[in-house]
Short mmCIF file of C-alpha atoms and ligand atoms in Angstrom, two decimals:
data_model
loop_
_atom_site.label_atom_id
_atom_site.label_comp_id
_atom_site.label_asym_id
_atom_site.label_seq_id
_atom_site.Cartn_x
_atom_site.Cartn_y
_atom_site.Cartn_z
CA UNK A 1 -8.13 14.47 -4.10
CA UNK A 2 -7.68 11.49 -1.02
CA UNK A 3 -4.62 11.32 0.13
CA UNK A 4 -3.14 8.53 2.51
CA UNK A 5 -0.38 9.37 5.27
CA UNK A 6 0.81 6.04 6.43
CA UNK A 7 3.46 4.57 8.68
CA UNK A 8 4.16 0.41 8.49
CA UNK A 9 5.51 -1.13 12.14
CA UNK A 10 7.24 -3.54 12.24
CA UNK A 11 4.64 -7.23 13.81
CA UNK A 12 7.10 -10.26 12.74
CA UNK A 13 8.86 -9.81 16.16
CA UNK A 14 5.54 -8.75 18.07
CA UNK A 15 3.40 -10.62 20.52
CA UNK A 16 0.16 -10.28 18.97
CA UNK A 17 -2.25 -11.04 21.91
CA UNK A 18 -0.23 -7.99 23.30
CA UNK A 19 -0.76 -5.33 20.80
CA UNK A 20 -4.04 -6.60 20.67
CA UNK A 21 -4.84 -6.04 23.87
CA UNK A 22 -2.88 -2.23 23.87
CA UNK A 23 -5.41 -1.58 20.75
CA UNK A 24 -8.55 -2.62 22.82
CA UNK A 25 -7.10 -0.46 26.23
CA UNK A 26 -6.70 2.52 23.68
CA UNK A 27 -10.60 1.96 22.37
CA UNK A 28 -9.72 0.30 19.10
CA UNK A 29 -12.11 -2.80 17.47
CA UNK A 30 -11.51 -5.02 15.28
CA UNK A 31 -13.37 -5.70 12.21
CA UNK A 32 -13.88 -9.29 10.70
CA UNK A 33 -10.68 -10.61 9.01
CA UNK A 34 -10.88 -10.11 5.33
CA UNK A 35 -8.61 -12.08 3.03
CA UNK A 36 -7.30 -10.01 0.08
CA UNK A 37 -5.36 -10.92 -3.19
CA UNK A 38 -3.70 -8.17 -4.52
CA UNK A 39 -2.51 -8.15 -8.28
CA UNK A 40 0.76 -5.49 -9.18
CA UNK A 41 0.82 -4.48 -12.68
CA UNK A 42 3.66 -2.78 -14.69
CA UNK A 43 5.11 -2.51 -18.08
CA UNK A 44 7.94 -4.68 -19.17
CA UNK A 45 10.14 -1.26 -18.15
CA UNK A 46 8.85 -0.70 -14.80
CA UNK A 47 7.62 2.39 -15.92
CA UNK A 48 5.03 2.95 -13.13
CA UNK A 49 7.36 1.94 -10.47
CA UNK A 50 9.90 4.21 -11.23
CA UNK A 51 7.27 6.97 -10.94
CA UNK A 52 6.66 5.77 -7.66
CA UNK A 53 2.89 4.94 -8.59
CA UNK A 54 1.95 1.39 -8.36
CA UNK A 55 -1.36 -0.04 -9.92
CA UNK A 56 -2.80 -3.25 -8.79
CA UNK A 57 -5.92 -5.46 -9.39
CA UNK A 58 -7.26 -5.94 -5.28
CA UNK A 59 -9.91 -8.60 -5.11
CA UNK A 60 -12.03 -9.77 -2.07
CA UNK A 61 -14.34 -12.86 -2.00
CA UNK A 62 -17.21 -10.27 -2.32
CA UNK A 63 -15.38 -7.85 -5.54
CA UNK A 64 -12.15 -6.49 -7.01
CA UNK A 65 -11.20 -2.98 -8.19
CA UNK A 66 -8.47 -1.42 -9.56
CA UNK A 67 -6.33 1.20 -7.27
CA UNK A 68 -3.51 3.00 -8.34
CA UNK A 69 -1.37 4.56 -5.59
CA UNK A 70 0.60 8.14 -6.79
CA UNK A 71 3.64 8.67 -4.34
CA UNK A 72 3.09 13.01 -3.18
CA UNK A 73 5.69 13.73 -0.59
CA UNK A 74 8.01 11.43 1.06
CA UNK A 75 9.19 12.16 4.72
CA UNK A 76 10.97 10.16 6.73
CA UNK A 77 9.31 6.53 7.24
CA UNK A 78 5.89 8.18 6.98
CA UNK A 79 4.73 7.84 3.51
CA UNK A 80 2.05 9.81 1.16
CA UNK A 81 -0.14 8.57 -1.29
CA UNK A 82 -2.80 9.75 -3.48
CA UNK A 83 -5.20 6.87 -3.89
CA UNK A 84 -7.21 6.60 -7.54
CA UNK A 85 -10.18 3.66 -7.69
CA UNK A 86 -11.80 2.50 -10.73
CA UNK A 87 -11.32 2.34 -14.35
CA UNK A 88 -9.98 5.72 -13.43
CA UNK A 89 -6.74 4.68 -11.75
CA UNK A 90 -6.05 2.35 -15.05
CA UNK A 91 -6.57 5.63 -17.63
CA UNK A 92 -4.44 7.63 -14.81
CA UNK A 93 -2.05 4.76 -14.94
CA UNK A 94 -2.09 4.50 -18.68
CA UNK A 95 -1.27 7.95 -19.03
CA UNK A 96 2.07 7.95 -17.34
CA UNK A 97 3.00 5.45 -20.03
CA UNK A 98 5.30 5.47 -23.11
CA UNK A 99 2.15 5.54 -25.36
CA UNK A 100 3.47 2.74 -27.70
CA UNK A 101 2.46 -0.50 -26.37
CA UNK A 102 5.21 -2.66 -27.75
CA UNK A 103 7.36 0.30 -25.43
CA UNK A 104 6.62 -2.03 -22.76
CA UNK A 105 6.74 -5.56 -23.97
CA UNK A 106 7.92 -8.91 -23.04
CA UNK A 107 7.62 -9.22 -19.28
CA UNK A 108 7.16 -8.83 -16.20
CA UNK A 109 4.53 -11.53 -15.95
CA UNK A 110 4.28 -13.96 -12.72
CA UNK A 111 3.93 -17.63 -12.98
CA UNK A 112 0.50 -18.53 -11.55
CA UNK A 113 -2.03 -21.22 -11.57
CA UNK A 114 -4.81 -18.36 -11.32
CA UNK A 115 -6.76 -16.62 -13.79
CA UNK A 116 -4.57 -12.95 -14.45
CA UNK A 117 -7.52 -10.23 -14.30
CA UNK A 118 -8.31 -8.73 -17.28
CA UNK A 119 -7.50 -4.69 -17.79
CA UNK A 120 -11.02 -2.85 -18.99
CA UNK A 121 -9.23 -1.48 -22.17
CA UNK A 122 -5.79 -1.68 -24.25
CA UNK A 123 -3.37 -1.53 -21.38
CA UNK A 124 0.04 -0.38 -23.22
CA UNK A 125 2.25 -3.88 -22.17
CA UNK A 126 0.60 -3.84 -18.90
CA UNK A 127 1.05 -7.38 -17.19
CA UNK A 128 1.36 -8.35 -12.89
CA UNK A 129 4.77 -9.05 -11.76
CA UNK A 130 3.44 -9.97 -8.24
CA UNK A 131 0.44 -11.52 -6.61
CA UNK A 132 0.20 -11.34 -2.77
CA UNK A 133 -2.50 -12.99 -0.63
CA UNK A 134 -3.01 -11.25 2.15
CA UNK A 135 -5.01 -11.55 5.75
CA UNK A 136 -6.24 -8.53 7.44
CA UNK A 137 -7.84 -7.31 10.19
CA UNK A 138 -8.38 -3.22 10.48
CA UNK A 139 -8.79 -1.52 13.62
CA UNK A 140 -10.97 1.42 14.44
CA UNK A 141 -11.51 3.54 17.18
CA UNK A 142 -14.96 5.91 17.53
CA UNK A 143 -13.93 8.65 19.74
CA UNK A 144 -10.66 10.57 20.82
CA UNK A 145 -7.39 11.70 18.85
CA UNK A 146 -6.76 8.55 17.25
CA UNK A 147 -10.77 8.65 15.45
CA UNK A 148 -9.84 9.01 12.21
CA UNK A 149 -6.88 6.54 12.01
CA UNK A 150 -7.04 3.30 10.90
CA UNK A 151 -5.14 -0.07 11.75
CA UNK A 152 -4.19 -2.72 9.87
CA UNK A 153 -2.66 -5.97 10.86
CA UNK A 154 -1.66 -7.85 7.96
CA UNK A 155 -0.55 -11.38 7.39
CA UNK A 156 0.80 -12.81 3.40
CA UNK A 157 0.68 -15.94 2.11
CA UNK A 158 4.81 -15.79 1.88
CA UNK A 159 5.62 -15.18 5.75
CA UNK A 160 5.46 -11.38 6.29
CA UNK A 161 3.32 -9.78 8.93
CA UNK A 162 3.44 -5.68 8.77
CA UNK A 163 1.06 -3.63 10.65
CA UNK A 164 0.15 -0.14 9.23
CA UNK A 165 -1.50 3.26 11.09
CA UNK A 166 -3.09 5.04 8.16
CA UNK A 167 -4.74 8.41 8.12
CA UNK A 168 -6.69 9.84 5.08
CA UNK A 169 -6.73 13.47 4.36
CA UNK A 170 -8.97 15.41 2.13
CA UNK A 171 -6.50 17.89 -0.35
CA UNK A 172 -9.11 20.56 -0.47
CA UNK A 173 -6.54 23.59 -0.73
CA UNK A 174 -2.87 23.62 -0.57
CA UNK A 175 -2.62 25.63 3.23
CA UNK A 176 -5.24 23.19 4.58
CA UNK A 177 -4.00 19.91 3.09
CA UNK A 178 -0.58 21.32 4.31
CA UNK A 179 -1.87 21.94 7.70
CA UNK A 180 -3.59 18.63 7.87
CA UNK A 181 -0.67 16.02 6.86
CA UNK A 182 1.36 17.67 9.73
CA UNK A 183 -1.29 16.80 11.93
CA UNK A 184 -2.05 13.60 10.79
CA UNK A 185 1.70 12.44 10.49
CA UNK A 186 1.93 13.45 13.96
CA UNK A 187 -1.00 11.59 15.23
CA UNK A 188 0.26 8.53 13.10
CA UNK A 189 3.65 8.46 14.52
CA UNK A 190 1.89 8.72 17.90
CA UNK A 191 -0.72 6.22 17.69
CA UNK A 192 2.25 3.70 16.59
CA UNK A 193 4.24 4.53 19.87
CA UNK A 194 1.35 4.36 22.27
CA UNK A 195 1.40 0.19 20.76
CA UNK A 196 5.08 -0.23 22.00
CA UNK A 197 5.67 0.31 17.82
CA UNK A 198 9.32 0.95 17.04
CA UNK A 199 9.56 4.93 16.92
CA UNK A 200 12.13 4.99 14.35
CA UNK A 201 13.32 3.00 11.55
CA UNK A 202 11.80 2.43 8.18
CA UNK A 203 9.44 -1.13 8.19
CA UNK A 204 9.16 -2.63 4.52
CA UNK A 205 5.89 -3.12 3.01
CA UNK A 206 4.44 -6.04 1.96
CA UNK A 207 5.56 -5.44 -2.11
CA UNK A 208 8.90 -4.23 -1.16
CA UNK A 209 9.38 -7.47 0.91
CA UNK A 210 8.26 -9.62 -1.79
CA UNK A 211 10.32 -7.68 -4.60
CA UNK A 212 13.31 -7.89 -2.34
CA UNK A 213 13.11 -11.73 -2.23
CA UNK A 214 11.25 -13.02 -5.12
CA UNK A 215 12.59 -9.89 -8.24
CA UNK A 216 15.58 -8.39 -6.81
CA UNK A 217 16.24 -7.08 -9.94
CA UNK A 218 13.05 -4.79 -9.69
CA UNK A 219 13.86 -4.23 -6.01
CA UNK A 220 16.63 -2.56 -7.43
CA UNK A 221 14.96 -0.50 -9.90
CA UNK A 222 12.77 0.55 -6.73
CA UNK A 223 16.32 1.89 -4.98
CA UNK A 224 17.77 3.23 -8.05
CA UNK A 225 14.70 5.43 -8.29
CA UNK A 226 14.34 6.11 -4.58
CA UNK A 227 10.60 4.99 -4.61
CA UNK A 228 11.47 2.32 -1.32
C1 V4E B 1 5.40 -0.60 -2.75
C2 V4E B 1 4.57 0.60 -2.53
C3 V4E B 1 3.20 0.65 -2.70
C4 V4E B 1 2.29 -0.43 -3.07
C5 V4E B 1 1.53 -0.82 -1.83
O1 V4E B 1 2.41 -1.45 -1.01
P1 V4E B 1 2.05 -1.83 0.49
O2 V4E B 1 2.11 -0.62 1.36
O3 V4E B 1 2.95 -2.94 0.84
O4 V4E B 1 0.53 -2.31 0.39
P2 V4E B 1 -0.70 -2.23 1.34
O5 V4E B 1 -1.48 -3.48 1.09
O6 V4E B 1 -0.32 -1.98 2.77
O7 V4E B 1 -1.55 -1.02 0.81
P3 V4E B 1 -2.84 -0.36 1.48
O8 V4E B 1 -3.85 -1.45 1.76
O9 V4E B 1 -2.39 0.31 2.73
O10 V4E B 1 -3.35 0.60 0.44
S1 V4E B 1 2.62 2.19 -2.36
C6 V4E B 1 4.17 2.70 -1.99
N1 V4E B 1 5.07 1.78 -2.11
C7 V4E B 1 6.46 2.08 -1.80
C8 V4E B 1 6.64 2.01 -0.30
C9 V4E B 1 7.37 2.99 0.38
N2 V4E B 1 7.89 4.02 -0.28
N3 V4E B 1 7.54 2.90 1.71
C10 V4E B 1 7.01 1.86 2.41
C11 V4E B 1 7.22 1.74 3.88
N4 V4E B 1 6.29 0.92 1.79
C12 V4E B 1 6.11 0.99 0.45
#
């Protein structure tokens, strides 16, 4: 199983050319900016949400794939996630469903001029109730502590910039994997310091910014169920 420790920081109030610069002084590169749409799917009850496991179409100008993230353990602002790909993460999805489709019928569905991706099989009432474009560049450093972190800077089409430090950890056994997230929130927390970062304080997400604004009727579901 992959799992994902990550931390957000906080980049609307950030000087950009700065933290660029503090990436590039700590041995970080940039990759080439990729644009991303990202497609969130649910049942008309939220079901997945409230599980704190979110399922979304992510597309690319080169491909798309399906990625369902399972919330593990929640500390403080750093977050864990396993992360499913494939036709896999819809079956994983579809099994935390109410197993009658109708269960889950009548919305959410977005308002769009795009095409809404198709799911590869009967999807139990499964329709997006967000679409977010996003701009990215990720950050990577070959040597030293911070090796096997990852940064992204991202950028929506609505007005949010978020940056994220995100580490993934193999969950071979329970000791190791428990040994390993200490490690890596640790090295997480520090790597988003070391960039003048806020050290405390929870930083939304791109989702839980859009839900706030755009469904704040799901962003509530989301705090009823303690999965934001
Ligand atoms: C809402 C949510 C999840 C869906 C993914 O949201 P987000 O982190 O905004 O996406 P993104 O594009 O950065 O994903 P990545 O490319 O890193 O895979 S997954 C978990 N949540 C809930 C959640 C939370 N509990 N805490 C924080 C800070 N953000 C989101």
């Amino acid at each position: 199983m992959v799992l994902e420790v990550e931390e957000k920081f906080s980049l609307m109030d950030r000087n950009m050319a700065e933290l660029e610069d503090r990436l590039r002084e700590l041995g970080f590169r940039a990759s080439e900016q990729v644009s991303m749409v990202d497609w969130y799917f649910d049942n008309g009850n939220y079901d997945l949400l409230r599980q704190d496991c979110w399922l979304r179409w992510r597309e690319t100008a080169v491909d798309g794939q399906w990625q369902l993230k399972r919330g593990q353990v929640k500390q403080s602002t750093t977050t864990v996630y396993q992360e499913i790909e494939g036709v896999q993460a819809v079956e994983l999805a579809c099994s935390l469903l109410p197993q009658r489709a109708e269960a889950g019928q009548g919305r959410p569905t977005i308002n769009c001029d795009h095409p809404i991706p198709l799911l590869p099989f009967p999807n139990l009432g499964l329709t997006p109730f967000a679409r977010i474009v996003t701009q990215r560049s990720s950050w990577k450093v070959a040597a030293g502590k911070f090796r096997d972190l990852t940064v992204d800077l991202d950028a929506t089409d609505f007005g949010y910039t978020v940056g994220e430090v995100e580490a993934v950890v193999e969950d071979k056994d329970a000791t190791t994997s428990a040994r390993k997230l200490v490690q890596a929130r640790k090295l997480v927390h520090e790597l988003i310091q070391e960039t003048g970062g806020s050290a405390s304080g929870r930083v939304a997400g791109k989702l839980e910014y859009y839900l706030q604004r755009n469904c704040p009727d799901v962003f509530q579901i989301c705090i009823d169920c303690g999965v934001v």
